[in-house]
Amino acid sequence: RYNKVLNRNIMKKIALIGIGKMGISHLAIANQIPGMEIKSICDTSKQFLSAVEKNTKFACYTDYKKMISEVSLDASMGLVPNAYHYEIVKHCLENKLHVFVEKPFTLNYNDSKTLLELSKTKNVKGQVGYVNRFNPVFQRVKMLLNDKVIGDVISYNNSMTGGVILKKNKGWRNDYAKGGGCLFDYGPHCFDLSTYFFGTDVHIESSVLKKVFSTEVDDVVNVTLLHNNSIIGLNYINWSDSSVRKATNNIVIYGSKGKISANKQELSIFLNEENQDSKLSKGWNQLYVTDEKTDVPYYLRGADFTRQLMEFSNLINGVIEESRSSFHSASVTDRILEESKNLNKELL
């Protein structure tokens, strides 16, 4: 899946819109990905663009619409704050550009559906930056579930925790309209992992949001999801956990033949009986990310980030028809986020 593009000489012309912290990382990675050539970048910081112009051959713009009208492009990467995703992605799609956009897809489910349909109408492809889907451990979990190694899945506990808000919340993080709140900041990764493993046929059974330090948004989220009318999932999200140094996603999956416990670094599998096909013993089995294939042509921030842009290159070069992190799956996550907020029983 990842190596097919390496032997191709086709180079799709790419523009990056928004060069903040994540944008700089994506710029460095994308510039090394086979099948893609960075032609231009756009940002509102004239000082930053001036430095880029002096040291690179990229065409630099402060107006993305002007850039798209003047530069011959095949695709774009939207790396802007959440509130601007819809308008920028919409303009790119209208100009028949393939699009990679950071998570969440948009802040409004109807907007996400509009962009999904627009991409189909314009016959262009899209991918959303849900990097968990490109983590080797989580991909191994997906394979184990597909192979029913732990039998039929009964339930799961999925958590996303971190220590972002540990005192009075200010700025954009305290404003839902700008993508703030634990639900819309941490929640997308948590819910996307749930739909990756258990499918997009999903309904919300309950939702509780709680404020701890914030005044206008939530800090702790508890959402129960039901997948395929058979798998019940408890999703716990907390960005005010002082015991967690770095944001962490952990999941425990209970099946009829055992259970799986995983995070981005390691995987524990308990089986009631030996599984010879998977070379797994009865009882506990332990695997680590280093046991999986993690080689990438360029390493920055982790192999996962490179792997997702390799997939985007494969997508826009026609090697694959749809990304595993598609506009469709991302729109389902946006529906879960929106319904969780609207249906919640808020605890003040």
mmCIF file of C-alpha atoms in Angstrom:
data_model
loop_
_atom_site.group_PDB
_atom_site.id
_atom_site.type_symbol
_atom_site.label_atom_id
_atom_site.label_comp_id
_atom_site.label_asym_id
_atom_site.label_seq_id
_atom_site.Cartn_x
_atom_site.Cartn_y
_atom_site.Cartn_z
ATOM 1 C CA ARG A 1 0.000 0.000 0.000
ATOM 2 C CA TYR A 2 2.787 2.446 0.862
ATOM 3 C CA ASN A 3 5.517 1.392 -1.554
ATOM 4 C CA LYS A 4 3.661 1.473 -4.857
ATOM 5 C CA VAL A 5 4.206 5.199 -5.343
ATOM 6 C CA LEU A 6 7.943 4.981 -4.690
ATOM 7 C CA ASN A 7 8.683 3.747 -8.201
ATOM 8 C CA ARG A 8 6.469 6.284 -9.956
ATOM 9 C CA ASN A 9 7.854 9.430 -11.551
ATOM 10 C CA ILE A 10 4.557 11.302 -11.406
ATOM 11 C CA MET A 11 4.724 14.336 -9.129
ATOM 12 C CA LYS A 12 1.460 15.948 -8.091
ATOM 13 C CA LYS A 13 1.730 19.678 -7.389
ATOM 14 C CA ILE A 14 0.744 20.557 -3.831
ATOM 15 C CA ALA A 15 -0.026 23.757 -1.921
ATOM 16 C CA LEU A 16 0.016 24.076 1.871
ATOM 17 C CA ILE A 17 -2.408 26.491 3.503
ATOM 18 C CA GLY A 18 -1.503 27.457 7.061
ATOM 19 C CA ILE A 19 2.048 27.032 8.367
ATOM 20 C CA GLY A 20 1.760 26.947 12.127
ATOM 21 C CA LYS A 21 3.263 24.330 14.447
ATOM 22 C CA MET A 22 1.629 21.398 12.652
ATOM 23 C CA GLY A 23 1.988 23.099 9.283
ATOM 24 C CA ILE A 24 5.775 23.295 9.593
ATOM 25 C CA SER A 25 5.916 19.579 10.406
ATOM 26 C CA HIS A 26 3.664 18.700 7.489
ATOM 27 C CA LEU A 27 5.720 20.919 5.182
ATOM 28 C CA ALA A 28 8.940 19.132 6.118
ATOM 29 C CA ILE A 29 7.357 15.687 5.721
ATOM 30 C CA ALA A 30 5.416 16.417 2.515
ATOM 31 C CA ASN A 31 8.553 17.813 0.892
ATOM 32 C CA GLN A 32 10.107 14.332 1.199
ATOM 33 C CA ILE A 33 7.155 12.202 0.098
ATOM 34 C CA PRO A 34 7.449 10.469 -3.308
ATOM 35 C CA GLY A 35 4.705 11.475 -5.715
ATOM 36 C CA MET A 36 4.238 14.978 -4.323
ATOM 37 C CA GLU A 37 5.959 18.280 -5.090
ATOM 38 C CA ILE A 38 5.360 21.331 -2.908
ATOM 39 C CA LYS A 39 4.817 24.279 -5.245
ATOM 40 C CA SER A 40 3.417 26.976 -2.966
ATOM 41 C CA ILE A 41 2.506 27.831 0.600
ATOM 42 C CA CYS A 42 0.085 30.285 2.128
ATOM 43 C CA ASP A 43 0.101 31.877 5.566
ATOM 44 C CA THR A 44 -0.977 35.146 7.151
ATOM 45 C CA SER A 45 2.479 35.788 8.657
ATOM 46 C CA LYS A 46 4.393 37.997 6.222
ATOM 47 C CA GLN A 47 7.510 37.738 8.384
ATOM 48 C CA PHE A 48 7.492 33.959 8.153
ATOM 49 C CA LEU A 49 6.826 33.999 4.414
ATOM 50 C CA SER A 50 9.681 36.433 3.883
ATOM 51 C CA ALA A 51 12.078 33.954 5.511
ATOM 52 C CA VAL A 52 10.671 31.116 3.420
ATOM 53 C CA GLU A 53 11.042 33.058 0.175
ATOM 54 C CA LYS A 54 14.713 33.736 0.933
ATOM 55 C CA ASN A 55 15.524 30.076 1.592
ATOM 56 C CA THR A 56 13.229 28.040 -0.678
ATOM 57 C CA LYS A 57 11.733 27.993 -4.164
ATOM 58 C CA PHE A 58 8.148 27.856 -2.900
ATOM 59 C CA ALA A 59 5.745 30.473 -4.198
ATOM 60 C CA CYS A 60 4.463 32.307 -1.116
ATOM 61 C CA TYR A 61 1.049 33.914 -0.616
ATOM 62 C CA THR A 62 -1.011 35.472 2.162
ATOM 63 C CA ASP A 63 -4.283 34.905 0.245
ATOM 64 C CA TYR A 64 -5.085 31.263 -0.511
ATOM 65 C CA LYS A 65 -7.694 32.153 -3.143
ATOM 66 C CA LYS A 66 -5.149 34.243 -5.041
ATOM 67 C CA MET A 67 -2.629 31.412 -4.758
ATOM 68 C CA ILE A 68 -5.062 28.854 -6.163
ATOM 69 C CA SER A 69 -5.952 31.151 -9.063
ATOM 70 C CA GLU A 70 -2.309 31.789 -9.997
ATOM 71 C CA VAL A 71 -0.469 28.508 -9.314
ATOM 72 C CA SER A 72 -1.054 25.296 -11.261
ATOM 73 C CA LEU A 73 -1.990 22.777 -8.572
ATOM 74 C CA ASP A 74 -3.328 19.244 -8.184
ATOM 75 C CA ALA A 75 -3.967 19.195 -4.439
ATOM 76 C CA SER A 76 -3.883 21.225 -1.255
ATOM 77 C CA MET A 77 -3.311 20.664 2.442
ATOM 78 C CA GLY A 78 -5.456 22.707 4.834
ATOM 79 C CA LEU A 79 -3.531 23.109 8.085
ATOM 80 C CA VAL A 80 -5.443 26.040 9.538
ATOM 81 C CA PRO A 81 -7.387 26.474 12.813
ATOM 82 C CA ASN A 82 -10.541 24.374 13.037
ATOM 83 C CA ALA A 83 -12.971 27.226 12.419
ATOM 84 C CA TYR A 84 -11.562 27.826 8.926
ATOM 85 C CA HIS A 85 -11.670 24.236 7.657
ATOM 86 C CA TYR A 86 -15.023 24.466 5.918
ATOM 87 C CA GLU A 87 -14.480 27.608 3.859
ATOM 88 C CA ILE A 88 -10.962 26.648 2.760
ATOM 89 C CA VAL A 89 -11.770 23.029 1.892
ATOM 90 C CA LYS A 90 -14.896 24.151 0.029
ATOM 91 C CA HIS A 91 -12.914 26.602 -2.109
ATOM 92 C CA CYS A 92 -10.272 23.974 -2.882
ATOM 93 C CA LEU A 93 -12.885 21.400 -3.892
ATOM 94 C CA GLU A 94 -14.703 23.936 -6.062
ATOM 95 C CA ASN A 95 -11.412 24.414 -7.888
ATOM 96 C CA LYS A 96 -11.082 20.640 -8.339
ATOM 97 C CA LEU A 97 -8.158 20.187 -5.971
ATOM 98 C CA HIS A 98 -7.697 17.012 -3.951
ATOM 99 C CA VAL A 99 -7.596 17.928 -0.262
ATOM 100 C CA PHE A 100 -5.855 16.843 2.911
ATOM 101 C CA VAL A 101 -7.224 18.688 5.960
ATOM 102 C CA GLU A 102 -6.293 18.388 9.609
ATOM 103 C CA LYS A 103 -8.849 17.008 12.054
ATOM 104 C CA PRO A 104 -11.660 17.632 12.738
ATOM 105 C CA PHE A 105 -13.133 17.742 9.222
ATOM 106 C CA THR A 106 -15.382 20.706 10.143
ATOM 107 C CA LEU A 107 -17.147 21.995 13.257
ATOM 108 C CA ASN A 108 -20.597 21.306 11.826
ATOM 109 C CA TYR A 109 -21.948 17.985 10.608
ATOM 110 C CA ASN A 110 -24.033 19.569 7.838
ATOM 111 C CA ASP A 111 -20.910 21.351 6.585
ATOM 112 C CA SER A 112 -19.050 18.043 6.547
ATOM 113 C CA LYS A 113 -21.843 16.403 4.555
ATOM 114 C CA THR A 114 -21.789 19.326 2.105
ATOM 115 C CA LEU A 115 -18.045 18.918 1.535
ATOM 116 C CA LEU A 116 -18.374 15.154 1.160
ATOM 117 C CA GLU A 117 -21.009 15.564 -1.557
ATOM 118 C CA LEU A 118 -19.033 18.362 -3.227
ATOM 119 C CA SER A 119 -15.957 16.126 -3.456
ATOM 120 C CA LYS A 120 -18.072 13.513 -5.237
ATOM 121 C CA THR A 121 -19.589 16.084 -7.600
ATOM 122 C CA LYS A 122 -16.184 17.512 -8.503
ATOM 123 C CA ASN A 123 -14.639 14.029 -8.687
ATOM 124 C CA VAL A 124 -11.795 14.905 -6.340
ATOM 125 C CA LYS A 125 -10.499 12.986 -3.332
ATOM 126 C CA GLY A 126 -10.101 13.891 0.298
ATOM 127 C CA GLN A 127 -8.343 12.778 3.454
ATOM 128 C CA VAL A 128 -8.584 13.999 7.052
ATOM 129 C CA GLY A 129 -5.627 13.996 9.437
ATOM 130 C CA TYR A 130 -6.624 11.247 11.847
ATOM 131 C CA VAL A 131 -3.136 9.979 12.469
ATOM 132 C CA ASN A 132 -4.182 7.113 14.783
ATOM 133 C CA ARG A 133 -5.315 5.172 11.712
ATOM 134 C CA PHE A 134 -1.700 5.108 10.517
ATOM 135 C CA ASN A 135 -0.182 3.908 13.770
ATOM 136 C CA PRO A 136 1.316 0.398 13.346
ATOM 137 C CA VAL A 137 -0.071 -0.882 16.663
ATOM 138 C CA PHE A 138 -3.610 0.314 15.969
ATOM 139 C CA GLN A 139 -3.396 -1.121 12.448
ATOM 140 C CA ARG A 140 -2.419 -4.453 14.004
ATOM 141 C CA VAL A 141 -5.440 -4.231 16.297
ATOM 142 C CA LYS A 142 -7.646 -3.638 13.265
ATOM 143 C CA MET A 143 -6.252 -6.774 11.593
ATOM 144 C CA LEU A 144 -6.814 -8.847 14.742
ATOM 145 C CA LEU A 145 -10.420 -7.658 14.932
ATOM 146 C CA ASN A 146 -10.997 -8.396 11.248
ATOM 147 C CA ASP A 147 -9.616 -11.903 11.786
ATOM 148 C CA LYS A 148 -11.845 -12.338 14.867
ATOM 149 C CA VAL A 149 -8.851 -13.374 16.967
ATOM 150 C CA ILE A 150 -10.764 -12.421 20.134
ATOM 151 C CA GLY A 151 -14.036 -13.680 18.670
ATOM 152 C CA ASP A 152 -17.090 -11.457 18.438
ATOM 153 C CA VAL A 153 -16.520 -8.048 20.008
ATOM 154 C CA ILE A 154 -18.818 -7.434 22.978
ATOM 155 C CA SER A 155 -17.735 -4.028 24.272
ATOM 156 C CA TYR A 156 -14.830 -1.630 24.600
ATOM 157 C CA ASN A 157 -13.451 1.158 26.783
ATOM 158 C CA ASN A 158 -11.749 3.931 24.813
ATOM 159 C CA SER A 159 -10.016 6.835 26.561
ATOM 160 C CA MET A 160 -8.171 9.972 25.494
ATOM 161 C CA THR A 161 -6.504 11.870 28.328
ATOM 162 C CA GLY A 162 -4.017 14.685 28.734
ATOM 163 C CA GLY A 163 -3.023 17.662 30.854
ATOM 164 C CA VAL A 164 -3.812 20.620 28.570
ATOM 165 C CA ILE A 165 -6.209 22.572 30.804
ATOM 166 C CA LEU A 166 -5.071 22.585 34.436
ATOM 167 C CA LYS A 167 -6.158 26.123 35.375
ATOM 168 C CA LYS A 168 -8.634 28.740 34.186
ATOM 169 C CA ASN A 169 -9.190 28.219 30.448
ATOM 170 C CA LYS A 170 -8.696 31.212 28.151
ATOM 171 C CA GLY A 171 -8.508 31.967 24.432
ATOM 172 C CA TRP A 172 -9.766 29.737 21.637
ATOM 173 C CA ARG A 173 -9.777 26.620 23.786
ATOM 174 C CA ASN A 174 -12.630 28.158 25.812
ATOM 175 C CA ASP A 175 -14.781 28.847 22.737
ATOM 176 C CA TYR A 176 -16.851 26.183 20.957
ATOM 177 C CA ALA A 177 -17.148 28.377 17.857
ATOM 178 C CA LYS A 178 -13.365 28.169 17.412
ATOM 179 C CA GLY A 179 -13.105 24.428 18.007
ATOM 180 C CA GLY A 180 -12.418 24.685 21.724
ATOM 181 C CA GLY A 181 -13.497 22.334 24.464
ATOM 182 C CA CYS A 182 -12.264 18.854 25.319
ATOM 183 C CA LEU A 183 -15.024 17.302 23.207
ATOM 184 C CA PHE A 184 -13.960 19.022 19.981
ATOM 185 C CA ASP A 185 -10.202 19.057 20.658
ATOM 186 C CA TYR A 186 -9.523 15.591 22.112
ATOM 187 C CA GLY A 187 -12.809 13.945 21.183
ATOM 188 C CA PRO A 188 -12.166 13.638 17.414
ATOM 189 C CA HIS A 189 -9.187 11.312 17.870
ATOM 190 C CA CYS A 190 -11.062 9.189 20.414
ATOM 191 C CA PHE A 191 -14.260 8.801 18.378
ATOM 192 C CA ASP A 192 -12.383 8.303 15.121
ATOM 193 C CA LEU A 193 -10.494 5.391 16.659
ATOM 194 C CA SER A 194 -13.820 3.895 17.739
ATOM 195 C CA THR A 195 -15.293 4.105 14.237
ATOM 196 C CA TYR A 196 -12.036 2.810 12.705
ATOM 197 C CA PHE A 197 -12.253 -0.350 14.807
ATOM 198 C CA PHE A 198 -16.008 -0.896 15.067
ATOM 199 C CA GLY A 199 -17.585 0.817 12.074
ATOM 200 C CA THR A 200 -19.548 3.917 11.142
ATOM 201 C CA ASP A 201 -22.964 2.380 11.822
ATOM 202 C CA VAL A 202 -23.019 4.048 15.210
ATOM 203 C CA HIS A 203 -25.529 5.694 17.562
ATOM 204 C CA ILE A 204 -25.102 7.659 20.777
ATOM 205 C CA GLU A 205 -26.667 6.047 23.825
ATOM 206 C CA SER A 206 -25.645 8.694 26.361
ATOM 207 C CA SER A 207 -23.494 11.792 26.704
ATOM 208 C CA VAL A 208 -22.288 13.688 29.782
ATOM 209 C CA LEU A 209 -20.012 16.750 29.613
ATOM 210 C CA LYS A 210 -18.425 18.285 32.702
ATOM 211 C CA LYS A 211 -16.639 21.576 33.319
ATOM 212 C CA VAL A 212 -13.625 21.612 35.648
ATOM 213 C CA PHE A 213 -11.541 24.691 34.851
ATOM 214 C CA SER A 214 -13.318 26.046 31.764
ATOM 215 C CA THR A 215 -16.202 28.503 31.924
ATOM 216 C CA GLU A 216 -17.715 28.120 28.432
ATOM 217 C CA VAL A 217 -16.721 24.607 27.317
ATOM 218 C CA ASP A 218 -16.315 21.087 28.675
ATOM 219 C CA ASP A 219 -13.186 19.555 30.243
ATOM 220 C CA VAL A 220 -14.338 15.960 30.817
ATOM 221 C CA VAL A 221 -16.516 13.897 28.467
ATOM 222 C CA ASN A 222 -18.276 10.544 28.863
ATOM 223 C CA VAL A 223 -20.067 9.212 25.764
ATOM 224 C CA THR A 224 -21.540 5.742 25.268
ATOM 225 C CA LEU A 225 -21.701 4.545 21.652
ATOM 226 C CA LEU A 226 -23.540 1.610 20.114
ATOM 227 C CA HIS A 227 -22.040 0.141 16.924
ATOM 228 C CA ASN A 228 -24.000 -2.130 14.573
ATOM 229 C CA ASN A 229 -26.645 -2.541 17.299
ATOM 230 C CA SER A 230 -24.300 -4.998 19.029
ATOM 231 C CA ILE A 231 -21.059 -3.424 20.300
ATOM 232 C CA ILE A 232 -21.270 -1.051 23.255
ATOM 233 C CA GLY A 233 -18.415 1.409 23.750
ATOM 234 C CA LEU A 234 -17.566 3.655 26.702
ATOM 235 C CA ASN A 235 -15.594 6.689 25.499
ATOM 236 C CA TYR A 236 -13.887 8.750 28.217
ATOM 237 C CA ILE A 237 -12.127 12.005 27.276
ATOM 238 C CA ASN A 238 -10.326 14.301 29.733
ATOM 239 C CA TRP A 239 -7.899 17.121 28.955
ATOM 240 C CA SER A 240 -7.583 18.180 32.607
ATOM 241 C CA ASP A 241 -5.726 15.128 33.950
ATOM 242 C CA SER A 242 -2.583 16.442 35.670
ATOM 243 C CA SER A 243 -1.098 12.922 35.908
ATOM 244 C CA VAL A 244 -0.712 12.682 32.106
ATOM 245 C CA ARG A 245 2.328 14.427 30.593
ATOM 246 C CA LYS A 246 1.435 13.806 26.947
ATOM 247 C CA ALA A 247 -1.952 13.177 25.340
ATOM 248 C CA THR A 248 -2.589 9.424 25.411
ATOM 249 C CA ASN A 249 -5.156 7.211 23.697
ATOM 250 C CA ASN A 250 -5.795 3.808 25.324
ATOM 251 C CA ILE A 251 -8.373 1.213 24.354
ATOM 252 C CA VAL A 252 -9.478 -2.099 25.870
ATOM 253 C CA ILE A 253 -11.641 -4.379 23.714
ATOM 254 C CA TYR A 254 -13.588 -7.319 25.150
ATOM 255 C CA GLY A 255 -14.450 -10.286 22.918
ATOM 256 C CA SER A 256 -15.997 -13.727 23.248
ATOM 257 C CA LYS A 257 -12.553 -15.376 23.005
ATOM 258 C CA GLY A 258 -10.405 -12.886 24.925
ATOM 259 C CA LYS A 259 -9.502 -9.217 25.031
ATOM 260 C CA ILE A 260 -7.122 -6.637 23.566
ATOM 261 C CA SER A 261 -5.510 -3.707 25.371
ATOM 262 C CA ALA A 262 -3.600 -1.195 23.236
ATOM 263 C CA ASN A 263 -2.081 2.235 22.909
ATOM 264 C CA LYS A 264 0.202 3.701 20.238
ATOM 265 C CA GLN A 265 3.258 1.982 21.704
ATOM 266 C CA GLU A 266 2.180 -1.497 22.775
ATOM 267 C CA LEU A 267 -0.453 -4.178 22.454
ATOM 268 C CA SER A 268 -1.535 -6.842 24.969
ATOM 269 C CA ILE A 269 -3.719 -9.752 23.856
ATOM 270 C CA PHE A 270 -5.360 -12.240 26.225
ATOM 271 C CA LEU A 271 -6.778 -15.399 24.595
ATOM 272 C CA ASN A 272 -8.882 -18.113 26.135
ATOM 273 C CA GLU A 273 -7.296 -20.602 23.725
ATOM 274 C CA GLU A 274 -4.203 -20.678 21.497
ATOM 275 C CA ASN A 275 -4.563 -19.159 18.011
ATOM 276 C CA GLN A 276 -2.065 -20.929 15.745
ATOM 277 C CA ASP A 277 -2.921 -18.901 12.636
ATOM 278 C CA SER A 278 -1.901 -15.690 14.401
ATOM 279 C CA LYS A 279 0.912 -17.386 16.353
ATOM 280 C CA LEU A 280 -0.618 -16.293 19.638
ATOM 281 C CA SER A 281 -0.558 -18.370 22.807
ATOM 282 C CA LYS A 282 -3.266 -19.081 25.317
ATOM 283 C CA GLY A 283 -3.183 -16.404 27.990
ATOM 284 C CA TRP A 284 -1.287 -13.136 27.629
ATOM 285 C CA ASN A 285 0.660 -12.111 24.516
ATOM 286 C CA GLN A 286 2.669 -8.901 24.284
ATOM 287 C CA LEU A 287 3.588 -6.930 21.136
ATOM 288 C CA TYR A 288 5.313 -3.557 20.743
ATOM 289 C CA VAL A 289 5.426 -0.907 18.050
ATOM 290 C CA THR A 290 9.015 -1.977 17.359
ATOM 291 C CA ASP A 291 7.685 -5.405 16.348
ATOM 292 C CA GLU A 292 5.796 -3.796 13.462
ATOM 293 C CA LYS A 293 7.101 -2.365 10.206
ATOM 294 C CA THR A 294 7.775 1.316 10.852
ATOM 295 C CA ASP A 295 10.238 2.205 8.075
ATOM 296 C CA VAL A 296 9.383 5.456 6.296
ATOM 297 C CA PRO A 297 11.357 7.630 3.847
ATOM 298 C CA TYR A 298 11.380 10.562 6.276
ATOM 299 C CA TYR A 299 10.911 10.536 10.061
ATOM 300 C CA LEU A 300 9.550 13.526 11.967
ATOM 301 C CA ARG A 301 7.160 13.514 14.971
ATOM 302 C CA GLY A 302 6.770 9.761 14.508
ATOM 303 C CA ALA A 303 6.359 7.396 11.584
ATOM 304 C CA ASP A 304 2.563 7.785 11.753
ATOM 305 C CA PHE A 305 2.650 11.320 10.342
ATOM 306 C CA THR A 306 4.774 10.265 7.388
ATOM 307 C CA ARG A 307 2.603 7.209 6.742
ATOM 308 C CA GLN A 308 -0.540 9.319 6.506
ATOM 309 C CA LEU A 309 1.021 11.619 3.887
ATOM 310 C CA MET A 310 2.306 8.606 1.968
ATOM 311 C CA GLU A 311 -1.306 7.491 1.862
ATOM 312 C CA PHE A 312 -2.378 10.939 0.617
ATOM 313 C CA SER A 313 0.226 10.676 -2.152
ATOM 314 C CA ASN A 314 -1.131 7.251 -3.087
ATOM 315 C CA LEU A 315 -4.652 8.673 -3.056
ATOM 316 C CA ILE A 316 -4.014 11.616 -5.380
ATOM 317 C CA ASN A 317 -1.787 9.515 -7.656
ATOM 318 C CA GLY A 318 -4.558 6.966 -8.156
ATOM 319 C CA VAL A 319 -2.834 4.058 -6.401
ATOM 320 C CA ILE A 320 -5.799 3.764 -4.010
ATOM 321 C CA GLU A 321 -9.397 4.858 -4.508
ATOM 322 C CA GLU A 322 -10.150 5.980 -0.948
ATOM 323 C CA SER A 323 -8.080 6.832 2.094
ATOM 324 C CA ARG A 324 -8.627 4.840 5.269
ATOM 325 C CA SER A 325 -9.181 8.308 6.802
ATOM 326 C CA SER A 326 -11.788 9.466 4.314
ATOM 327 C CA PHE A 327 -14.169 12.395 4.205
ATOM 328 C CA HIS A 328 -16.961 9.900 4.879
ATOM 329 C CA SER A 329 -15.483 8.428 8.066
ATOM 330 C CA ALA A 330 -14.498 11.911 9.267
ATOM 331 C CA SER A 331 -18.035 13.197 8.717
ATOM 332 C CA VAL A 332 -19.361 10.397 10.947
ATOM 333 C CA THR A 333 -16.963 11.537 13.672
ATOM 334 C CA ASP A 334 -18.309 15.077 13.246
ATOM 335 C CA ARG A 335 -21.848 13.746 13.685
ATOM 336 C CA ILE A 336 -20.837 12.005 16.916
ATOM 337 C CA LEU A 337 -19.206 15.198 18.208
ATOM 338 C CA GLU A 338 -22.227 17.347 17.391
ATOM 339 C CA GLU A 339 -24.775 14.916 18.819
ATOM 340 C CA SER A 340 -22.667 14.394 21.951
ATOM 341 C CA LYS A 341 -22.769 18.119 22.607
ATOM 342 C CA ASN A 342 -26.481 18.455 21.841
ATOM 343 C CA LEU A 343 -27.579 15.369 23.766
ATOM 344 C CA ASN A 344 -25.382 15.791 26.810
ATOM 345 C CA LYS A 345 -26.497 16.004 30.396
ATOM 346 C CA GLU A 346 -24.164 18.737 31.589
ATOM 347 C CA LEU A 347 -22.647 18.623 35.064
ATOM 348 C CA LEU A 348 -21.491 22.061 36.242
#
